[in-house]
Amino acid sequence: MVSHDEARVVQEQLEDLHRRHLAIGDDDVVSFYPPEAVSERHRFGIATSNVDGTTWAIGDADHRFPLHSISKVFTYGLGLEDNGREATRERVGVEPSGDPFNSISFDEVNNRPFNPMINAGALVAANLVAGKDGEEKVARLLDRVRRYAGNPDLEIDQDVLAEQMVSNDRNLGLSYLMRSLGMLHGDIEENILVYLSVCSVTVTARELGAMGGTLANGGVNPHTGERAMAREHVRDVISVMSTCGMYDAAGQWASDVGIPAKSGVSGGIMFALPGYFGGGVFSPGLDVHGNSVRGINLCRELSEQFGLHVYADPAESRFGRIATPDRRRR
Ligand code: GLN
């Protein structure tokens, strides 16, 4: 457990980080999703969740926003559990595509989408989730995201879902193409509804932090003690987060921040440092890749300041300040 004094020092450091990044203008912001989210441009929250249950939350950590692409992590996790590693790998790869999240590109050698963190792969992951129909699949996924977050009341925002279902040509195009190539099976509309339903679940940065903390804690929510996913697949999920989680900026993120993470177009970023802690950041201004500008900048500095980069020289690591591993809980 982090000592009381250490916890206070970390809280002050995080508050300082938050204050400074809030004050920096949004010159690098190129868009908001949806465009009306521009009215939320001032929102900025961060929360972390250690495997020992310690949490920090700063700024708009209780403001709700849709998961969007962050949901791909959980959909893939359940697809893996339902089908096993080998069968899942046959349908969706684990290679970064280097293309934008909604690009129409596939691993043609293996006849599958490159990875489950871009739309093509996430649509196949939704296809892999077990259930007699779309409704059952959505119910199973919702149950899982609630466990990750430790909040049994998480819900799908029906307005967000309806809006996405009508501005969905790209996902429809991808799906028809993939079905014609044998990558996707069954009813396309139903499959998209499964995928977009989880995208439309709203969370807070605090909950996102707990979701990352659950992944960091081997699939068990560090606050509730409930298991959200099978332990043997946690490494598969965190691996693709680290190589593909930030879309076509994944390499830059790996090099600058060095913490497995997943972003979504609503401006959220979830990260997980296995054995230590998870976190969630929210700020809606996006860069050209669809990643939160403030979120990225803050995480870059957070990693630097606390020595969190997983590939850094161990002498530079100052993990202990923010989290100590507690394997009894894993
Ligand atoms: N729901 C969005 C879509 O499929 C998710 C996109 C994202 O967050 N990058 O278009």
Coordinates of C-alpha atoms and ligand atoms in Angstrom, one line a residue:
M1 CA 0.0 0.0 0.0
V2 CA 1.2 3.5 -0.8
S3 CA 1.9 5.4 2.4
H4 CA -0.3 8.3 3.4
D5 CA 2.5 10.8 2.9
E6 CA 3.5 9.4 -0.5
A7 CA -0.2 9.5 -1.5
R8 CA -0.4 13.2 -0.7
V9 CA 2.8 13.9 -2.6
V10 CA 1.5 12.1 -5.7
Q11 CA -1.9 13.9 -5.4
E12 CA -0.1 17.2 -5.4
Q13 CA 2.1 16.2 -8.4
L14 CA -1.0 15.1 -10.3
E15 CA -2.9 18.2 -9.5
D16 CA 0.0 20.3 -10.7
L17 CA 0.2 18.3 -14.0
H18 CA -3.5 18.7 -14.5
R19 CA -3.4 22.4 -13.8
R20 CA -0.6 23.0 -16.2
H21 CA -2.1 21.0 -19.0
L22 CA -5.5 22.6 -18.5
A23 CA -3.9 26.0 -19.0
I24 CA -2.2 25.0 -22.3
G25 CA -4.3 26.1 -25.2
D26 CA -5.8 23.6 -27.7
D27 CA -3.8 24.8 -30.8
D28 CA -3.1 21.2 -31.8
V29 CA -6.8 20.2 -31.7
V30 CA -8.1 19.5 -35.1
S31 CA -11.6 18.1 -34.3
F32 CA -14.2 17.0 -31.8
Y33 CA -16.4 14.0 -32.0
P34 CA -19.2 14.6 -32.5
P35 CA -18.5 18.2 -33.6
E36 CA -21.0 19.5 -31.0
A37 CA -18.5 18.2 -28.3
V38 CA -16.7 21.4 -28.9
S39 CA -18.9 22.8 -26.1
E40 CA -17.1 20.4 -23.8
R41 CA -13.6 21.5 -24.8
H42 CA -12.8 22.7 -21.2
R43 CA -13.4 19.2 -19.7
F44 CA -10.4 17.5 -18.4
G45 CA -10.3 14.7 -15.9
I46 CA -7.7 12.1 -14.9
A47 CA -7.9 9.2 -12.5
T48 CA -5.6 6.3 -11.7
S49 CA -6.3 3.0 -9.9
N50 CA -3.6 1.0 -8.3
V51 CA -3.8 -2.8 -8.0
D52 CA -3.8 -2.3 -4.3
G53 CA -7.0 -0.2 -4.6
T54 CA -5.4 3.2 -4.1
T55 CA -6.9 5.8 -6.4
W56 CA -6.3 9.4 -7.4
A57 CA -8.8 11.5 -9.2
I58 CA -8.3 15.1 -10.4
G59 CA -10.5 17.6 -12.4
D60 CA -13.6 16.4 -14.3
A61 CA -13.0 12.8 -13.2
D62 CA -16.8 12.2 -12.7
H63 CA -18.0 13.6 -16.1
R64 CA -19.6 10.9 -18.3
F65 CA -18.5 10.3 -21.9
P66 CA -19.0 7.3 -24.3
L67 CA -16.3 4.7 -24.5
H68 CA -16.2 4.6 -28.3
S69 CA -13.0 2.7 -29.4
I70 CA -11.9 2.0 -25.9
S71 CA -14.7 -0.6 -25.9
K72 CA -12.7 -2.6 -28.5
V73 CA -10.5 -3.8 -25.6
F74 CA -13.4 -5.4 -23.8
T75 CA -15.1 -6.8 -26.9
Y76 CA -11.8 -8.4 -27.9
G77 CA -11.3 -9.8 -24.4
L78 CA -14.7 -11.5 -24.4
G79 CA -14.2 -12.8 -28.0
L80 CA -10.9 -14.3 -26.8
E81 CA -12.5 -16.0 -23.9
D82 CA -15.3 -17.4 -25.9
N83 CA -13.1 -18.7 -28.7
G84 CA -9.6 -19.2 -27.3
R85 CA -6.4 -17.7 -28.5
E86 CA -5.9 -19.8 -31.6
A87 CA -9.3 -19.6 -33.1
T88 CA -9.4 -15.9 -32.4
R89 CA -6.1 -15.3 -34.1
E90 CA -7.4 -17.0 -37.2
R91 CA -10.1 -14.4 -37.5
V92 CA -8.2 -11.2 -36.3
G93 CA -4.5 -10.5 -36.3
V94 CA -2.3 -8.7 -33.7
E95 CA -0.3 -6.5 -36.1
P96 CA -0.4 -2.7 -36.1
S97 CA -1.8 -1.5 -39.4
G98 CA -0.3 1.9 -39.5
D99 CA -3.6 3.1 -41.0
P100 CA -6.4 5.3 -39.5
F101 CA -8.9 3.5 -37.2
N102 CA -11.6 3.3 -39.8
S103 CA -9.5 2.4 -42.8
I104 CA -10.5 -0.2 -45.3
S105 CA -7.4 -2.3 -45.1
F106 CA -6.8 -5.9 -44.3
D107 CA -4.0 -8.4 -43.8
E108 CA -4.5 -10.0 -47.2
V109 CA -2.0 -12.7 -46.7
N110 CA -4.0 -14.1 -43.8
N111 CA -7.4 -12.9 -44.9
R112 CA -8.3 -11.1 -41.7
P113 CA -8.2 -7.6 -40.2
F114 CA -4.8 -6.5 -38.9
N115 CA -5.8 -6.1 -35.3
P116 CA -8.9 -5.8 -33.0
M117 CA -8.2 -2.2 -32.0
I118 CA -9.2 -0.7 -35.4
N119 CA -12.8 -0.8 -36.6
A120 CA -12.4 -3.8 -39.0
G121 CA -10.9 -6.0 -36.3
A122 CA -13.4 -4.8 -33.7
L123 CA -16.3 -5.7 -35.9
V124 CA -14.8 -9.2 -36.2
A125 CA -14.3 -9.4 -32.4
A126 CA -17.9 -8.5 -31.9
N127 CA -18.8 -11.3 -34.4
L128 CA -16.7 -13.7 -32.2
V129 CA -18.6 -12.9 -29.0
A130 CA -20.9 -15.8 -28.1
G131 CA -24.7 -15.4 -27.8
K132 CA -27.8 -16.6 -29.4
D133 CA -28.5 -13.2 -30.8
G134 CA -27.3 -9.6 -30.7
E135 CA -29.3 -8.9 -27.6
E136 CA -27.6 -11.6 -25.7
K137 CA -24.2 -10.6 -26.9
V138 CA -24.8 -7.0 -25.8
A139 CA -26.0 -8.1 -22.4
R140 CA -22.9 -10.2 -21.9
L141 CA -20.6 -7.4 -23.0
L142 CA -22.4 -4.9 -20.8
D143 CA -22.0 -7.2 -17.8
R144 CA -18.3 -7.3 -18.4
V145 CA -17.8 -3.6 -18.8
R146 CA -19.7 -3.1 -15.6
R147 CA -17.3 -5.4 -13.8
Y148 CA -14.2 -3.8 -15.3
A149 CA -15.5 -0.4 -14.0
G150 CA -16.9 -1.7 -10.8
N151 CA -20.2 0.0 -11.5
P152 CA -23.3 -2.3 -12.0
D153 CA -25.3 0.7 -13.3
L154 CA -23.2 1.5 -16.4
E155 CA -25.6 1.9 -19.3
I156 CA -25.7 2.3 -23.1
D157 CA -26.5 5.9 -24.0
Q158 CA -29.3 5.3 -26.5
D159 CA -28.9 8.8 -28.1
V160 CA -25.3 8.1 -28.7
L161 CA -26.1 4.7 -30.2
A162 CA -28.9 6.1 -32.4
E163 CA -26.6 8.8 -33.7
Q164 CA -23.9 6.3 -34.5
M165 CA -26.3 3.9 -36.2
V166 CA -27.2 6.6 -38.7
S167 CA -23.7 7.9 -39.5
N168 CA -22.3 4.5 -40.0
D169 CA -21.5 4.1 -43.7
R170 CA -17.9 3.3 -43.1
N171 CA -18.6 0.4 -40.7
L172 CA -21.3 -0.9 -43.1
G173 CA -18.9 -0.7 -46.0
L174 CA -16.2 -2.5 -44.0
S175 CA -18.7 -5.2 -42.9
Y176 CA -20.0 -6.0 -46.3
L177 CA -16.5 -6.2 -47.7
M178 CA -15.4 -8.5 -44.9
R179 CA -18.4 -10.7 -45.2
S180 CA -17.8 -11.1 -49.0
L181 CA -14.2 -12.1 -48.1
G182 CA -15.3 -14.6 -45.5
M183 CA -14.0 -12.6 -42.6
L184 CA -17.3 -11.8 -41.0
H185 CA -20.5 -14.0 -40.8
G186 CA -24.2 -13.5 -40.2
D187 CA -26.3 -10.4 -40.0
I188 CA -24.3 -7.3 -40.6
E189 CA -26.7 -4.8 -39.0
E190 CA -27.0 -6.9 -35.9
N191 CA -23.2 -7.3 -35.6
I192 CA -22.7 -3.5 -36.0
L193 CA -25.4 -2.9 -33.3
V194 CA -23.4 -5.1 -30.9
Y195 CA -20.1 -3.3 -31.7
L196 CA -21.7 0.2 -31.5
S197 CA -23.7 -0.6 -28.3
V198 CA -20.5 -1.1 -26.3
C199 CA -19.0 2.0 -28.0
S200 CA -22.0 3.9 -26.6
V201 CA -21.6 2.9 -22.9
T202 CA -20.8 6.0 -21.0
V203 CA -18.1 6.1 -18.3
T204 CA -16.2 8.6 -16.2
A205 CA -12.4 9.0 -16.1
R206 CA -12.6 7.5 -12.6
E207 CA -14.3 4.4 -14.0
L208 CA -11.9 4.3 -16.9
G209 CA -9.1 4.3 -14.4
A210 CA -10.7 1.3 -12.6
M211 CA -11.1 -0.5 -16.0
G212 CA -7.4 0.0 -16.6
G213 CA -6.6 -1.0 -13.0
T214 CA -8.6 -4.2 -13.6
L215 CA -6.4 -5.1 -16.6
A216 CA -3.3 -4.2 -14.6
N217 CA -4.6 -6.5 -11.9
G218 CA -4.8 -9.6 -14.0
G219 CA -8.5 -9.1 -14.8
V220 CA -9.8 -8.6 -11.3
N221 CA -11.3 -5.3 -10.3
P222 CA -9.0 -4.0 -7.5
H223 CA -11.9 -2.3 -5.8
T224 CA -14.7 -4.9 -5.9
G225 CA -12.6 -8.0 -6.2
E226 CA -14.8 -9.2 -9.0
R227 CA -13.2 -10.9 -12.0
A228 CA -14.0 -9.1 -15.3
M229 CA -12.0 -11.3 -17.7
A230 CA -10.2 -14.6 -17.7
R231 CA -6.7 -14.3 -16.4
E232 CA -5.0 -16.2 -19.3
H233 CA -6.2 -13.6 -21.8
V234 CA -5.2 -10.4 -20.0
R235 CA -1.7 -10.6 -21.6
D236 CA -3.2 -10.9 -25.1
V237 CA -5.4 -7.9 -24.6
I238 CA -2.6 -5.7 -23.1
S239 CA -0.2 -6.7 -25.8
V240 CA -2.5 -5.4 -28.6
M241 CA -3.1 -2.3 -26.6
S242 CA 0.6 -1.7 -26.5
T243 CA 1.2 -2.3 -30.3
C244 CA -2.1 -1.0 -31.7
G245 CA -4.1 0.9 -29.1
M246 CA -3.4 4.4 -30.3
Y247 CA -4.3 3.8 -33.9
D248 CA -1.7 5.1 -36.4
A249 CA 0.1 6.9 -33.6
A250 CA 0.8 3.7 -31.6
G251 CA 4.5 3.8 -32.4
Q252 CA 4.9 7.3 -31.3
W253 CA 3.0 6.7 -28.1
A254 CA 5.1 3.5 -27.4
S255 CA 8.2 5.5 -27.8
D256 CA 7.1 8.7 -26.0
V257 CA 4.8 7.3 -23.2
G258 CA 5.6 3.6 -23.1
I259 CA 2.5 2.4 -21.3
P260 CA -0.1 0.1 -23.0
A261 CA -3.2 2.2 -23.7
K262 CA -6.3 2.5 -25.8
S263 CA -8.0 5.7 -27.0
G264 CA -11.4 6.6 -28.2
V265 CA -12.8 9.5 -30.3
S266 CA -14.8 10.9 -27.4
G267 CA -11.4 11.9 -26.0
G268 CA -10.8 9.2 -23.5
I269 CA -7.6 7.2 -23.0
M270 CA -7.3 4.2 -20.8
F271 CA -3.9 2.8 -19.8
A272 CA -2.7 -0.2 -17.9
L273 CA 0.7 -1.0 -16.4
P274 CA 0.5 -4.7 -15.5
G275 CA 1.1 -5.4 -11.8
Y276 CA 1.0 -1.7 -10.9
F277 CA -1.9 0.5 -11.9
G278 CA -4.3 1.6 -14.5
G279 CA -5.6 5.0 -15.4
G280 CA -8.1 7.0 -17.4
V281 CA -7.9 10.5 -18.9
F282 CA -10.6 12.5 -20.6
S283 CA -10.4 15.6 -22.7
P284 CA -12.4 15.9 -25.9
G285 CA -10.1 17.9 -28.2
L286 CA -8.6 15.5 -30.8
D287 CA -5.5 15.4 -33.0
V288 CA -5.3 14.2 -36.6
H289 CA -5.3 10.5 -35.4
G290 CA -8.4 10.9 -33.3
N291 CA -6.5 10.8 -30.0
S292 CA -7.1 13.3 -27.2
V293 CA -4.5 16.1 -27.5
R294 CA -4.5 17.0 -23.8
G295 CA -4.7 13.3 -22.8
I296 CA -1.5 12.5 -24.8
N297 CA 0.4 15.4 -23.6
L298 CA -0.5 14.7 -20.0
C299 CA 0.4 11.0 -20.3
R300 CA 3.7 11.9 -21.9
E301 CA 4.6 14.0 -18.9
L302 CA 3.1 11.6 -16.4
S303 CA 5.3 8.8 -17.8
E304 CA 8.4 11.1 -17.7
Q305 CA 7.8 12.4 -14.2
F306 CA 7.1 9.1 -12.6
G307 CA 9.4 7.1 -14.7
L308 CA 6.6 4.8 -16.0
H309 CA 8.0 4.0 -19.5
V310 CA 8.0 0.2 -19.6
Y311 CA 11.2 0.1 -21.7
A312 CA 13.1 2.7 -19.8
D313 CA 16.3 2.1 -18.0
P314 CA 15.3 0.5 -14.6
A315 CA 17.5 3.2 -12.9
E316 CA 15.1 5.8 -14.2
S317 CA 12.0 4.0 -13.0
R318 CA 10.2 5.6 -10.1
F319 CA 7.1 3.4 -10.1
G320 CA 7.4 3.0 -6.4
R321 CA 6.2 6.5 -5.9
I322 CA 2.9 6.0 -7.5
A323 CA 2.3 2.2 -7.1
T324 CA 3.8 -0.8 -5.5
P325 CA 3.0 -4.2 -6.9
D326 CA 0.7 -6.3 -4.7
R327 CA 0.5 -9.7 -6.1
R328 CA -1.7 -11.2 -3.4
R329 CA -4.7 -9.5 -5.0
R330 CA -4.0 -10.7 -8.5
Ligands
GLN1 N1 -17.9 4.2 -32.5 C1 -16.9 4.7 -33.3 C2 -16.9 4.2 -34.7 O1 -16.9 3.0 -34.9 C3 -15.6 4.5 -32.6 C4 -14.5 5.1 -33.3 C5 -13.4 5.5 -32.4 O2 -13.5 5.8 -31.2 N2 -12.2 5.7 -33.0 O3 -16.8 4.9 -35.7

